């Protein structure tokens, strides 16, 4: 669920800008993600800070998995 919802706001959330307007846009996007997530799911309700942490964890796991895959590919090429 979360990945589909965050995809809509990915440009705003992944922006490196940190001026006041960008921060406000990120906060607004976070609250919209929270509202969409809570309306779609029947499990525990999460606030936007918890969802942000979950999203960051998902990104970190994906990067780690990608790095492991590249490492495996390099081993296959060497052997």
Short mmCIF file of C-alpha atoms in Angstrom, two decimals:
data_model
loop_
_atom_site.label_atom_id
_atom_site.label_comp_id
_atom_site.label_asym_id
_atom_site.label_seq_id
_atom_site.Cartn_x
_atom_site.Cartn_y
_atom_site.Cartn_z
CA UNK A 1 0.00 0.00 0.00
CA UNK A 2 2.58 2.52 1.12
CA UNK A 3 4.71 2.33 -2.02
CA UNK A 4 1.71 3.06 -4.25
CA UNK A 5 0.68 6.03 -2.14
CA UNK A 6 4.18 7.48 -1.85
CA UNK A 7 4.72 7.18 -5.61
CA UNK A 8 2.26 10.05 -6.12
CA UNK A 9 4.33 12.35 -3.88
CA UNK A 10 7.81 11.01 -4.62
CA UNK A 11 9.02 14.18 -6.36
CA UNK A 12 8.14 16.34 -3.38
CA UNK A 13 9.41 13.92 -0.75
CA UNK A 14 12.73 13.15 -2.45
CA UNK A 15 13.50 16.81 -3.18
CA UNK A 16 16.83 17.95 -1.74
CA UNK A 17 15.61 21.53 -1.31
CA UNK A 18 15.21 22.67 2.27
CA UNK A 19 13.74 26.15 2.00
CA UNK A 20 10.59 26.96 3.96
CA UNK A 21 8.22 26.35 1.02
CA UNK A 22 9.75 22.97 0.24
CA UNK A 23 9.53 21.94 3.88
CA UNK A 24 5.87 22.99 3.97
CA UNK A 25 5.18 21.00 0.78
CA UNK A 26 6.86 17.95 2.30
CA UNK A 27 4.79 18.29 5.49
CA UNK A 28 1.60 18.63 3.46
CA UNK A 29 2.52 15.60 1.35
CA UNK A 30 3.25 13.64 4.53
CA UNK A 31 -0.16 14.46 5.95
CA UNK A 32 -1.87 13.53 2.66
CA UNK A 33 0.00 10.22 2.61
CA UNK A 34 -1.11 9.64 6.21
CA UNK A 35 -4.75 10.34 5.32
CA UNK A 36 -4.63 8.10 2.23
CA UNK A 37 -2.88 5.28 4.09
CA UNK A 38 -5.23 5.37 7.06
CA UNK A 39 -8.29 5.40 4.81
CA UNK A 40 -7.07 2.41 2.76
CA UNK A 41 -5.78 0.05 5.41
CA UNK A 42 -7.72 -1.89 8.00
CA UNK A 43 -4.70 -2.53 10.20
CA UNK A 44 -3.09 -0.18 12.71
CA UNK A 45 -3.28 3.55 12.05
CA UNK A 46 0.06 5.28 11.51
CA UNK A 47 0.95 8.95 11.67
CA UNK A 48 3.05 10.64 8.99
CA UNK A 49 6.26 10.32 11.02
CA UNK A 50 5.84 6.55 11.35
CA UNK A 51 5.06 6.25 7.65
CA UNK A 52 8.16 8.30 6.79
CA UNK A 53 10.30 5.95 8.90
CA UNK A 54 8.72 2.94 7.20
CA UNK A 55 9.36 4.46 3.76
CA UNK A 56 13.00 5.16 4.64
CA UNK A 57 13.39 1.57 5.87
CA UNK A 58 11.93 0.25 2.61
CA UNK A 59 14.35 2.38 0.58
CA UNK A 60 17.30 1.21 2.69
CA UNK A 61 16.35 -2.45 2.25
CA UNK A 62 16.01 -1.96 -1.51
CA UNK A 63 19.44 -0.32 -1.74
CA UNK A 64 20.99 -3.08 0.34
CA UNK A 65 19.37 -5.75 -1.82
CA UNK A 66 20.57 -4.03 -4.98
CA UNK A 67 24.12 -3.80 -3.61
CA UNK A 68 24.10 -7.51 -2.74
CA UNK A 69 22.86 -8.36 -6.23
CA UNK A 70 25.65 -6.31 -7.82
CA UNK A 71 28.18 -8.00 -5.55
CA UNK A 72 26.86 -11.41 -6.61
CA UNK A 73 27.06 -10.43 -10.29
CA UNK A 74 30.68 -9.30 -9.88
CA UNK A 75 31.56 -12.64 -8.28
CA UNK A 76 30.01 -14.49 -11.21
CA UNK A 77 31.97 -12.41 -13.73
CA UNK A 78 35.27 -12.98 -11.90
CA UNK A 79 34.81 -16.75 -11.61
#
